Tab-separated table of C-alpha atoms in Angstrom:
chain	number	residue	atom	x	y	z
A	24	UNK	CA	23.105	23.210	4.920
A	25	UNK	CA	24.009	25.699	7.277
A	26	UNK	CA	28.581	25.397	8.292
A	27	UNK	CA	30.125	27.782	11.444
A	28	UNK	CA	33.594	28.143	11.118
A	29	UNK	CA	35.932	27.389	13.953
A	30	UNK	CA	38.740	29.987	15.339
A	31	UNK	CA	42.147	29.162	13.160
A	32	UNK	CA	43.670	31.493	16.152
A	33	UNK	CA	44.083	30.703	20.159
A	34	UNK	CA	43.993	33.156	22.196
A	35	UNK	CA	48.531	32.067	22.621
A	36	UNK	CA	48.323	33.002	18.673
A	37	UNK	CA	48.099	36.101	16.578
A	38	UNK	CA	49.200	37.355	12.896
A	39	UNK	CA	49.694	41.151	11.716
A	40	UNK	CA	49.258	41.518	8.552
A	41	UNK	CA	48.829	45.066	6.786
A	42	UNK	CA	45.773	45.612	5.670
A	43	UNK	CA	44.600	45.275	2.465
A	44	UNK	CA	46.353	42.085	2.338
A	45	UNK	CA	44.486	40.927	5.914
A	46	UNK	CA	40.684	41.912	3.488
A	47	UNK	CA	41.725	40.558	0.420
A	48	UNK	CA	42.759	37.213	2.300
A	49	UNK	CA	39.658	37.830	4.193
A	50	UNK	CA	37.729	37.935	1.308
A	51	UNK	CA	38.821	35.203	-0.346
A	52	UNK	CA	38.225	32.562	2.941
A	53	UNK	CA	34.732	34.325	2.487
A	54	UNK	CA	34.329	33.056	-1.379
A	55	UNK	CA	35.984	29.318	-0.378
A	56	UNK	CA	33.108	28.774	2.198
A	57	UNK	CA	30.715	30.070	0.195
A	58	UNK	CA	32.035	27.557	-2.724
A	59	UNK	CA	32.075	24.515	0.049
A	60	UNK	CA	28.481	25.381	1.157
A	61	UNK	CA	26.979	25.368	-1.956
A	62	UNK	CA	28.862	22.223	-3.356
A	63	UNK	CA	28.176	21.041	0.555
A	64	UNK	CA	24.037	21.730	0.186
A	65	UNK	CA	24.027	20.548	-3.735
A	66	UNK	CA	25.929	17.157	-2.639
A	67	UNK	CA	23.223	16.578	0.045
A	68	UNK	CA	20.276	16.605	-2.377
A	69	UNK	CA	21.930	14.753	-4.581
A	70	UNK	CA	22.382	11.672	-1.875
A	71	UNK	CA	19.007	12.351	-0.577
A	72	UNK	CA	17.075	12.426	-3.861
A	73	UNK	CA	19.206	12.963	-7.256
A	74	UNK	CA	21.132	9.920	-6.978
A	75	UNK	CA	17.908	7.731	-7.120
A	76	UNK	CA	16.653	10.119	-9.800
A	77	UNK	CA	13.360	11.412	-7.486
A	78	UNK	CA	12.292	7.352	-8.032
A	79	UNK	CA	12.187	4.937	-6.317
A	80	UNK	CA	11.767	0.408	-5.536
A	81	UNK	CA	11.353	-1.650	-3.554
A	82	UNK	CA	10.162	-5.964	-3.681
A	83	UNK	CA	6.303	-6.946	-3.843
A	84	UNK	CA	5.404	-10.891	-3.686
A	85	UNK	CA	2.369	-12.550	-2.982
A	86	UNK	CA	1.941	-14.126	0.674
A	87	UNK	CA	1.023	-17.464	-0.788
A	88	UNK	CA	3.621	-17.485	-3.161
A	89	UNK	CA	6.648	-19.768	-2.808
A	90	UNK	CA	9.437	-17.122	-2.556
A	91	UNK	CA	7.360	-15.852	0.547
A	92	UNK	CA	9.362	-15.785	3.485
A	93	UNK	CA	5.625	-17.121	5.102
A	94	UNK	CA	5.010	-19.501	2.159
A	95	UNK	CA	3.717	-22.324	4.763
A	96	UNK	CA	3.950	-25.798	1.845
A	97	UNK	CA	1.575	-27.505	4.833
A	98	UNK	CA	-1.108	-25.551	3.140
A	99	UNK	CA	-3.144	-26.909	0.108
A	100	UNK	CA	-4.430	-24.093	-2.101
A	101	UNK	CA	-7.916	-24.815	-1.200
A	102	UNK	CA	-6.581	-23.696	2.299
A	103	UNK	CA	-5.070	-20.154	0.718
A	104	UNK	CA	-7.582	-19.352	-0.562
A	105	UNK	CA	-10.741	-19.889	1.803
A	106	UNK	CA	-8.215	-18.890	4.116
A	107	UNK	CA	-7.993	-15.339	1.856
A	108	UNK	CA	-11.931	-15.436	1.200
A	109	UNK	CA	-12.089	-15.391	5.453
A	110	UNK	CA	-9.376	-12.556	5.150
A	111	UNK	CA	-11.242	-10.082	1.949
A	112	UNK	CA	-15.179	-10.715	4.350
A	113	UNK	CA	-13.685	-9.586	7.910
A	114	UNK	CA	-11.615	-6.713	6.154
A	115	UNK	CA	-14.778	-5.943	3.971
A	116	UNK	CA	-17.198	-6.106	7.213
A	117	UNK	CA	-14.372	-3.098	8.923
A	118	UNK	CA	-15.013	-0.903	5.926
A	119	UNK	CA	-18.798	-0.808	6.563
A	120	UNK	CA	-19.125	-1.137	9.372
A	121	UNK	CA	-16.579	1.846	10.072
A	122	UNK	CA	-17.805	3.271	6.782
A	123	UNK	CA	-19.321	7.337	8.166
A	124	UNK	CA	-18.615	11.157	8.266
A	125	UNK	CA	-16.865	10.098	11.236
A	126	UNK	CA	-15.104	7.498	10.766
A	127	UNK	CA	-12.560	6.334	7.996
A	128	UNK	CA	-12.538	2.834	5.752
A	129	UNK	CA	-10.541	0.918	7.986
A	130	UNK	CA	-7.919	-1.484	6.916
A	131	UNK	CA	-7.864	-5.369	8.622
A	132	UNK	CA	-4.311	-7.747	9.057
A	133	UNK	CA	-4.919	-11.008	9.154
A	134	UNK	CA	-2.780	-14.073	8.020
A	135	UNK	CA	-0.957	-13.302	5.943
A	136	UNK	CA	-3.128	-15.090	2.980
A	137	UNK	CA	-4.684	-13.021	-0.138
A	138	UNK	CA	-1.620	-9.789	0.911
A	139	UNK	CA	0.895	-9.048	-1.229
A	140	UNK	CA	4.110	-7.934	0.862
A	141	UNK	CA	5.996	-4.541	0.409
A	142	UNK	CA	10.066	-5.581	1.435
A	143	UNK	CA	12.548	-2.535	3.361
A	144	UNK	CA	14.684	-1.926	5.854
A	145	UNK	CA	14.515	-0.082	8.843
A	146	UNK	CA	16.862	1.739	11.292
A	147	UNK	CA	21.227	1.857	11.324
A	148	UNK	CA	21.858	-0.695	11.342
A	149	UNK	CA	19.184	-2.287	9.070
A	150	UNK	CA	16.191	-4.947	9.155
A	151	UNK	CA	14.780	-6.133	6.996
A	152	UNK	CA	11.374	-5.962	6.902
A	153	UNK	CA	8.137	-7.456	5.719
A	154	UNK	CA	4.541	-4.987	5.572
A	155	UNK	CA	1.859	-5.815	3.553
A	156	UNK	CA	1.184	-3.447	1.207
A	157	UNK	CA	-2.423	-1.021	1.463
A	158	UNK	CA	-3.610	1.132	-0.616
A	159	UNK	CA	-5.965	1.154	2.284
A	160	UNK	CA	-3.942	2.714	5.260
A	161	UNK	CA	-2.310	5.498	5.945
A	162	UNK	CA	0.064	5.192	8.884
A	163	UNK	CA	2.668	2.123	8.571
A	164	UNK	CA	4.125	0.137	11.772
A	165	UNK	CA	5.967	-3.331	12.697
A	166	UNK	CA	6.167	-5.017	15.755
A	167	UNK	CA	8.942	-3.450	18.293
A	168	UNK	CA	10.546	-4.601	21.378
A	169	UNK	CA	9.809	-4.046	24.230
A	170	UNK	CA	5.828	-6.143	23.319
A	171	UNK	CA	2.930	-5.786	26.170
A	172	UNK	CA	1.719	-7.427	23.502
A	173	UNK	CA	2.775	-8.598	20.139
A	174	UNK	CA	1.430	-11.605	18.196
A	175	UNK	CA	3.730	-14.250	16.346
A	176	UNK	CA	6.356	-13.124	13.234
A	177	UNK	CA	8.341	-14.467	11.052
A	178	UNK	CA	11.321	-12.034	11.383
A	179	UNK	CA	13.230	-11.239	14.180
A	180	UNK	CA	10.891	-8.223	15.740
A	181	UNK	CA	12.902	-4.598	15.117
A	182	UNK	CA	13.881	-3.418	17.837
A	183	UNK	CA	13.439	0.445	18.544
A	184	UNK	CA	16.886	-0.043	20.703
A	185	UNK	CA	19.292	-1.796	18.413
A	186	UNK	CA	19.320	1.160	16.192
A	187	UNK	CA	21.086	5.083	16.019
A	188	UNK	CA	18.528	6.329	14.213
A	189	UNK	CA	15.070	5.632	16.333
A	190	UNK	CA	14.189	9.031	17.854
A	191	UNK	CA	10.267	9.299	18.893
A	192	UNK	CA	7.961	11.564	17.988
A	193	UNK	CA	6.399	14.986	20.713
A	194	UNK	CA	2.502	14.889	20.909
A	195	UNK	CA	3.217	18.854	19.837
A	196	UNK	CA	5.726	18.050	16.370
A	197	UNK	CA	4.054	18.229	12.677
A	198	UNK	CA	3.651	15.145	12.019
A	199	UNK	CA	1.829	14.155	15.270
A	200	UNK	CA	-0.820	16.428	14.400
A	201	UNK	CA	-1.234	14.916	10.923
A	202	UNK	CA	-2.576	11.863	12.336
A	203	UNK	CA	-6.332	11.961	12.042
A	204	UNK	CA	-7.594	8.693	12.250
A	205	UNK	CA	-5.253	6.682	14.746
A	206	UNK	CA	-5.984	7.719	17.407
A	207	UNK	CA	-3.349	10.341	19.153
A	208	UNK	CA	-2.740	11.032	22.468
A	209	UNK	CA	0.140	12.420	24.346
A	210	UNK	CA	2.468	10.759	27.117
A	211	UNK	CA	2.321	12.510	29.953
A	212	UNK	CA	5.262	11.411	31.356
A	213	UNK	CA	6.847	11.044	28.367
A	214	UNK	CA	5.514	13.704	26.051
A	215	UNK	CA	6.056	11.727	22.968
A	216	UNK	CA	3.356	10.922	20.542
A	217	UNK	CA	1.226	7.754	20.832
A	218	UNK	CA	-0.944	6.566	18.140
A	219	UNK	CA	-3.175	3.313	18.325
A	220	UNK	CA	-4.930	1.422	14.972
A	221	UNK	CA	-8.527	0.121	14.384
A	222	UNK	CA	-8.841	-3.195	13.245
A	223	UNK	CA	-12.125	-5.620	12.010
A	224	UNK	CA	-12.118	-8.268	14.058
A	225	UNK	CA	-10.500	-7.407	16.970
A	226	UNK	CA	-7.282	-6.111	15.220
A	227	UNK	CA	-4.996	-3.528	16.294
A	228	UNK	CA	-1.932	-2.658	16.313
A	229	UNK	CA	-1.025	0.701	19.579
A	230	UNK	CA	2.740	2.498	20.538
A	231	UNK	CA	4.795	5.311	19.822
A	232	UNK	CA	4.897	7.216	17.061
A	233	UNK	CA	8.078	7.537	15.997
A	234	UNK	CA	10.881	8.651	12.696
A	235	UNK	CA	13.270	6.269	11.690
A	236	UNK	CA	15.656	5.644	8.628
A	237	UNK	CA	14.021	4.096	5.458
A	238	UNK	CA	15.835	2.210	3.193
A	239	UNK	CA	14.196	0.776	-0.063
A	240	UNK	CA	16.060	-0.556	-2.733
A	241	UNK	CA	19.558	-0.025	-2.533
A	242	UNK	CA	22.165	1.646	0.467
A	243	UNK	CA	20.734	4.436	0.120
A	244	UNK	CA	18.981	6.079	3.389
A	245	UNK	CA	15.422	7.848	3.880
A	246	UNK	CA	15.940	9.291	7.168
A	247	UNK	CA	13.064	10.978	9.993
A	248	UNK	CA	10.669	8.189	7.784
A	249	UNK	CA	7.380	8.866	10.761
A	250	UNK	CA	5.778	5.586	11.370
A	251	UNK	CA	3.864	3.735	14.290
A	252	UNK	CA	6.247	1.348	17.081
A	253	UNK	CA	4.014	-1.155	17.817
A	254	UNK	CA	4.144	-1.794	21.117
A	255	UNK	CA	0.761	-3.641	21.708
A	256	UNK	CA	-0.579	-5.641	18.612
A	257	UNK	CA	-2.709	-8.089	18.345
A	258	UNK	CA	-4.264	-10.746	14.848
A	259	UNK	CA	-7.464	-11.389	14.724
A	260	UNK	CA	-7.783	-15.479	14.903
A	261	UNK	CA	-4.072	-16.092	15.553
A	262	UNK	CA	-2.960	-16.458	12.435
A	263	UNK	CA	-0.136	-12.341	11.299
A	264	UNK	CA	3.417	-13.220	10.395
A	265	UNK	CA	4.116	-10.017	9.083
A	266	UNK	CA	5.966	-7.201	10.688
A	267	UNK	CA	2.586	-4.658	10.471
A	268	UNK	CA	1.580	-2.573	7.765
A	269	UNK	CA	2.789	-0.418	5.292
A	270	UNK	CA	0.439	2.642	4.359
A	271	UNK	CA	-0.265	3.496	1.035
A	272	UNK	CA	-3.015	4.990	1.617
A	273	UNK	CA	-3.254	9.108	0.176
A	274	UNK	CA	-3.601	10.658	3.756
A	275	UNK	CA	-0.684	12.644	4.467
A	276	UNK	CA	1.605	10.078	6.993
A	277	UNK	CA	0.849	7.801	4.030
A	278	UNK	CA	5.114	6.948	3.084
A	279	UNK	CA	3.496	8.685	-0.422
A	280	UNK	CA	3.188	11.466	1.137
A	281	UNK	CA	5.556	11.753	3.122
A	282	UNK	CA	7.990	10.835	0.172
A	283	UNK	CA	6.339	14.015	-2.331
A	284	UNK	CA	6.633	16.653	1.410
A	285	UNK	CA	10.060	15.246	2.319
A	286	UNK	CA	12.084	14.285	-0.446
A	287	UNK	CA	10.132	16.469	-3.160
A	288	UNK	CA	9.769	12.518	-4.385
A	289	UNK	CA	6.590	12.947	-6.702
A	290	UNK	CA	2.980	12.034	-4.750
A	291	UNK	CA	3.293	8.741	-7.354
A	292	UNK	CA	2.967	4.555	-7.257
A	293	UNK	CA	3.173	2.220	-9.965
A	294	UNK	CA	3.074	-2.169	-9.600
A	295	UNK	CA	2.603	-4.982	-11.157
A	296	UNK	CA	0.897	-8.383	-8.717
A	297	UNK	CA	1.735	-11.161	-10.213
A	298	UNK	CA	-0.376	-14.791	-9.667
A	299	UNK	CA	-0.804	-16.161	-5.785
A	300	UNK	CA	1.199	-19.125	-6.450
A	301	UNK	CA	3.683	-18.398	-8.837
A	302	UNK	CA	7.208	-18.213	-8.653
A	303	UNK	CA	8.322	-14.449	-9.456
A	304	UNK	CA	8.828	-11.488	-7.563
A	305	UNK	CA	7.398	-7.984	-8.974
A	306	UNK	CA	8.743	-4.476	-7.939
A	307	UNK	CA	6.811	-1.005	-6.330
A	308	UNK	CA	7.753	2.461	-7.234
A	309	UNK	CA	7.578	5.396	-6.215
A	310	UNK	CA	8.269	8.533	-8.096
A	311	UNK	CA	9.743	8.643	-11.679
A	312	UNK	CA	10.122	5.237	-11.303
A	313	UNK	CA	6.462	5.155	-11.854
A	314	UNK	CA	6.127	4.434	-15.616
A	315	UNK	CA	3.333	3.666	-17.007
A	316	UNK	CA	4.509	3.695	-20.909
A	317	UNK	CA	2.711	2.645	-23.605
A	318	UNK	CA	-0.550	2.587	-26.103
A	319	UNK	CA	-1.794	0.663	-24.550
A	320	UNK	CA	-2.097	2.361	-21.274
A	321	UNK	CA	-5.793	3.489	-20.466
A	322	UNK	CA	-6.560	6.610	-17.920
A	323	UNK	CA	-9.341	7.148	-14.950
A	324	UNK	CA	-9.851	9.814	-13.427
A	325	UNK	CA	-9.581	9.791	-9.405
A	326	UNK	CA	-11.838	11.959	-7.774
A	327	UNK	CA	-11.611	13.894	-4.457
A	328	UNK	CA	-13.313	12.447	-1.155
A	329	UNK	CA	-13.822	13.470	2.931
A	330	UNK	CA	-11.536	10.082	3.432
A	331	UNK	CA	-8.399	10.892	0.974
A	332	UNK	CA	-7.546	7.796	2.566
A	333	UNK	CA	-8.247	4.957	-0.220
A	334	UNK	CA	-7.839	5.772	-4.487
A	335	UNK	CA	-11.451	6.061	-5.315
A	336	UNK	CA	-12.121	5.036	-9.180
A	337	UNK	CA	-15.900	5.376	-10.525
A	338	UNK	CA	-16.832	2.277	-12.020
A	339	UNK	CA	-18.970	2.001	-14.961
A	340	UNK	CA	-19.821	-1.401	-14.880
A	341	UNK	CA	-18.766	-4.843	-16.316
A	342	UNK	CA	-19.397	-7.102	-19.201
A	343	UNK	CA	-19.858	-10.555	-19.145
A	344	UNK	CA	-18.749	-11.180	-23.565
A	345	UNK	CA	-20.214	-9.380	-25.811
A	346	UNK	CA	-23.208	-8.478	-23.025
A	347	UNK	CA	-22.519	-4.863	-21.240
A	348	UNK	CA	-23.837	-4.438	-17.891
A	349	UNK	CA	-24.540	-0.725	-17.497
A	350	UNK	CA	-23.598	0.141	-13.345
A	351	UNK	CA	-26.286	2.842	-11.779
A	352	UNK	CA	-25.998	4.438	-8.156
A	353	UNK	CA	-28.535	4.342	-5.596
A	354	UNK	CA	-30.187	7.108	-5.490
A	355	UNK	CA	-30.652	7.789	-9.402
A	356	UNK	CA	-31.068	4.667	-11.308
A	357	UNK	CA	-30.411	6.390	-13.409
A	358	UNK	CA	-26.450	8.163	-13.208
A	359	UNK	CA	-23.396	7.081	-11.865
A	360	UNK	CA	-22.360	9.021	-8.291
A	361	UNK	CA	-18.434	9.614	-8.872
A	362	UNK	CA	-15.609	7.790	-6.972
A	363	UNK	CA	-18.037	4.729	-6.222
A	364	UNK	CA	-15.114	1.959	-5.606
A	365	UNK	CA	-12.377	2.743	-4.492
A	366	UNK	CA	-8.593	-0.057	-5.711
A	367	UNK	CA	-7.969	-1.800	-2.354
A	368	UNK	CA	-4.750	-4.278	-2.396
A	369	UNK	CA	-5.820	-5.168	0.993
A	370	UNK	CA	-8.583	-5.994	0.124
A	371	UNK	CA	-8.586	-9.658	-1.821
A	372	UNK	CA	-11.980	-10.380	-3.634
A	373	UNK	CA	-14.058	-7.157	-5.745
A	374	UNK	CA	-16.798	-6.817	-3.572
A	375	UNK	CA	-20.024	-4.533	-5.710
A	376	UNK	CA	-23.267	-4.006	-4.503
A	377	UNK	CA	-26.027	-6.948	-4.154
A	378	UNK	CA	-28.496	-5.230	-7.191
A	379	UNK	CA	-25.668	-5.042	-9.729
A	380	UNK	CA	-23.865	-8.409	-8.366
A	381	UNK	CA	-26.870	-10.141	-9.238
A	382	UNK	CA	-27.453	-8.932	-12.501
A	383	UNK	CA	-24.378	-9.354	-13.206
A	384	UNK	CA	-25.129	-13.047	-11.942
A	385	UNK	CA	-27.655	-13.486	-14.541
A	386	UNK	CA	-25.707	-12.715	-17.327
A	387	UNK	CA	-23.390	-15.184	-16.140
A	388	UNK	CA	-24.824	-17.768	-16.848
A	389	UNK	CA	-26.302	-17.312	-19.725
A	390	UNK	CA	-22.776	-17.634	-20.658
A	391	UNK	CA	-21.072	-19.950	-19.271
A	392	UNK	CA	-21.242	-23.796	-19.890
A	393	UNK	CA	-21.050	-24.894	-16.914
A	394	UNK	CA	-22.943	-27.022	-13.900
A	395	UNK	CA	-23.778	-24.984	-11.140
A	396	UNK	CA	-22.402	-26.973	-7.707
A	397	UNK	CA	-22.931	-25.934	-4.528
A	398	UNK	CA	-19.425	-25.032	-1.996
A	399	UNK	CA	-18.750	-27.849	0.557
A	400	UNK	CA	-16.926	-24.875	2.208
A	401	UNK	CA	-19.449	-21.888	2.023
A	402	UNK	CA	-18.586	-18.170	2.245
A	403	UNK	CA	-18.324	-17.832	-2.141
A	404	UNK	CA	-21.476	-17.404	-3.380
A	405	UNK	CA	-21.013	-19.295	-7.092
A	406	UNK	CA	-19.789	-22.231	-7.778
A	407	UNK	CA	-19.321	-24.949	-10.838
A	408	UNK	CA	-18.038	-28.532	-10.885
A	409	UNK	CA	-14.518	-28.088	-13.221
A	410	UNK	CA	-14.584	-29.935	-16.547
A	411	UNK	CA	-12.373	-33.369	-15.241
A	412	UNK	CA	-10.671	-31.976	-18.598
A	413	UNK	CA	-8.996	-29.789	-15.772
A	414	UNK	CA	-10.622	-26.125	-17.653
A	415	UNK	CA	-13.175	-23.783	-16.736
A	416	UNK	CA	-13.604	-22.132	-19.960
A	417	UNK	CA	-14.860	-18.371	-18.256
A	418	UNK	CA	-16.517	-15.749	-20.942
A	419	UNK	CA	-14.058	-12.590	-21.403
A	420	UNK	CA	-15.079	-10.354	-18.093
A	421	UNK	CA	-14.865	-6.828	-18.588
A	422	UNK	CA	-14.871	-4.264	-15.642
A	423	UNK	CA	-15.548	-0.426	-17.149
A	424	UNK	CA	-14.650	2.531	-15.294
A	425	UNK	CA	-14.718	6.509	-16.176
A	426	UNK	CA	-12.685	7.799	-19.523
A	427	UNK	CA	-13.224	4.391	-21.303
A	428	UNK	CA	-11.102	2.351	-19.974
A	429	UNK	CA	-11.993	-0.703	-20.342
A	430	UNK	CA	-10.383	-3.552	-17.860
A	431	UNK	CA	-10.199	-7.287	-19.199
A	432	UNK	CA	-10.114	-8.951	-16.384
A	433	UNK	CA	-7.432	-12.857	-15.212
A	434	UNK	CA	-9.697	-15.976	-15.848
A	435	UNK	CA	-6.876	-16.842	-13.267
A	436	UNK	CA	-7.422	-14.052	-10.979
A	437	UNK	CA	-11.563	-14.596	-11.639
A	438	UNK	CA	-13.202	-17.754	-10.980
A	439	UNK	CA	-10.889	-19.713	-8.359
A	440	UNK	CA	-10.935	-22.813	-7.611
A	441	UNK	CA	-11.611	-24.053	-4.006
A	442	UNK	CA	-11.743	-27.562	-3.199
A	443	UNK	CA	-11.252	-30.089	-6.107
A	444	UNK	CA	-12.851	-29.868	-8.656
A	445	UNK	CA	-15.046	-27.166	-7.409
A	446	UNK	CA	-13.846	-23.793	-8.970
A	447	UNK	CA	-16.380	-19.698	-7.604
A	448	UNK	CA	-16.552	-16.931	-8.807
A	449	UNK	CA	-14.128	-14.784	-7.380
A	450	UNK	CA	-16.359	-11.427	-6.752
A	451	UNK	CA	-19.239	-10.778	-4.466
A	452	UNK	CA	-22.179	-9.020	-2.755
A	453	UNK	CA	-21.375	-6.524	-0.222
A	454	UNK	CA	-25.262	-3.948	1.311
A	455	UNK	CA	-22.534	-0.746	0.697
A	456	UNK	CA	-23.141	1.688	-1.359
A	457	UNK	CA	-19.106	1.764	-1.865
A	458	UNK	CA	-16.865	-0.870	-4.001
A	459	UNK	CA	-13.761	-1.911	-4.001
A	460	UNK	CA	-11.293	-3.172	-6.799
A	461	UNK	CA	-9.705	-6.342	-4.761
A	462	UNK	CA	-6.285	-7.518	-5.898
A	463	UNK	CA	-7.376	-11.138	-7.886
A	464	UNK	CA	-8.934	-8.074	-10.655
A	465	UNK	CA	-5.770	-6.467	-10.809
A	466	UNK	CA	-3.612	-9.402	-11.457
A	467	UNK	CA	-1.161	-9.202	-14.993
A	468	UNK	CA	-1.901	-5.118	-15.001
A	469	UNK	CA	0.298	-3.093	-13.942
A	470	UNK	CA	-1.051	-0.052	-12.286
A	471	UNK	CA	-0.316	3.222	-11.711
A	472	UNK	CA	-1.765	5.718	-9.343
A	473	UNK	CA	-1.002	9.155	-9.309
A	474	UNK	CA	-1.959	11.859	-6.984
A	475	UNK	CA	-0.414	14.428	-9.102
A	476	UNK	CA	-2.450	14.543	-12.089
A	477	UNK	CA	-4.865	12.468	-10.230
A	478	UNK	CA	-5.234	9.946	-11.907
A	479	UNK	CA	-5.042	5.766	-11.944
A	480	UNK	CA	-2.997	4.341	-15.733
A	481	UNK	CA	-4.414	1.349	-16.846
A	482	UNK	CA	-1.616	-1.633	-18.790
A	483	UNK	CA	-2.243	-4.782	-19.534
A	484	UNK	CA	0.992	-7.489	-18.819
A	485	UNK	CA	1.455	-11.177	-19.086
A	486	UNK	CA	5.086	-10.157	-17.323
A	487	UNK	CA	4.971	-8.441	-13.958
A	488	UNK	CA	8.295	-9.002	-14.607
A	489	UNK	CA	8.601	-6.685	-16.656
A	490	UNK	CA	5.481	-4.714	-17.242
A	491	UNK	CA	6.511	-2.297	-19.356
């Protein structure tokens, strides 16, 4: 921090001191100013990083939870499941159609069902926002006034004119240059940086790239965080109610990377996802707060690929009971492709390649003592009648990842009741080579995505309010 000293004497006042005394006083003054400058610099650093111990925490809650501000009591549990299915399918179509060397995998924004929401405050004075926590997106954006086109959201729309710390970003700025897949352009009138994100199902957001003050779990402000201030936004099916997206990907404009670059907070997060209908909220942690520890922790390497938005890991197979099914790549049939699956909090369900999916189904049908049935609403591939006693007994299903990681999947996240008396498998087939590990299969695990050490940690837990 630089200090500028204003002369204390005006033109009308003169002070005559002996030469030796003048030199002595000057040396004392310089020493005091250096000490003061160091103290202020340290204090400034402490206010930004040290007071939070290099880590921060924010609230995390499922959109379908009764605790969510977006909870709709008029919807039945079955309607919520069907909504989440439509979202997950549309998001997957978007990712598949855009997964080329020239385009990044894209997220899909729709209704709240199937999402986990992150709470943060933006601006000065701060405004509460609830954005979808998305490990498949980089840019954080929210709807902003004035709107040329905005979808209906339950919380107030952010008005940048009411904030003291809002500032647009110029086209030549470093923040604008870091935009890659957000279609950056320049406003010729203001020289401001513009963005446009295009998702599946016609969903999009466009507006100004800006910087603003962000607050998470305390009153400690993080200034000049780059985000998208969307003035033209549309959500497919007109069912959007959240404030926007919180980008938790691995790209340079993501919240994770910005906190690392500007505040020296380690590029790592941890989160624990409670079941959708639970009456508990959870936390998402950044930096030194993203601790995943204990003797039961399992770790798998992150794999770097051309598009660094997604967090890729290597999926090796699934076990149904004691029957282990090895996954092989389509190309060789003998080896496993590195980084063949990405961890996606924005997708409700897990997707597997079609051939492996049906191999998995064959093993599942042999292990299940249930009555197959069709889902009257369509969509899910495999459904069973729920027994009269209300207990559907699924065999233990375990997902295997590189590094000896064996994740026993939660039964309530693997089979979901989609209609009265009908339960369906919450894993779906897909024709592309990319596999998706959806949030339903992450339930009741504390998961740490560590970009510093290029790994993902998993810790099984029955209590997301106190996972460690």
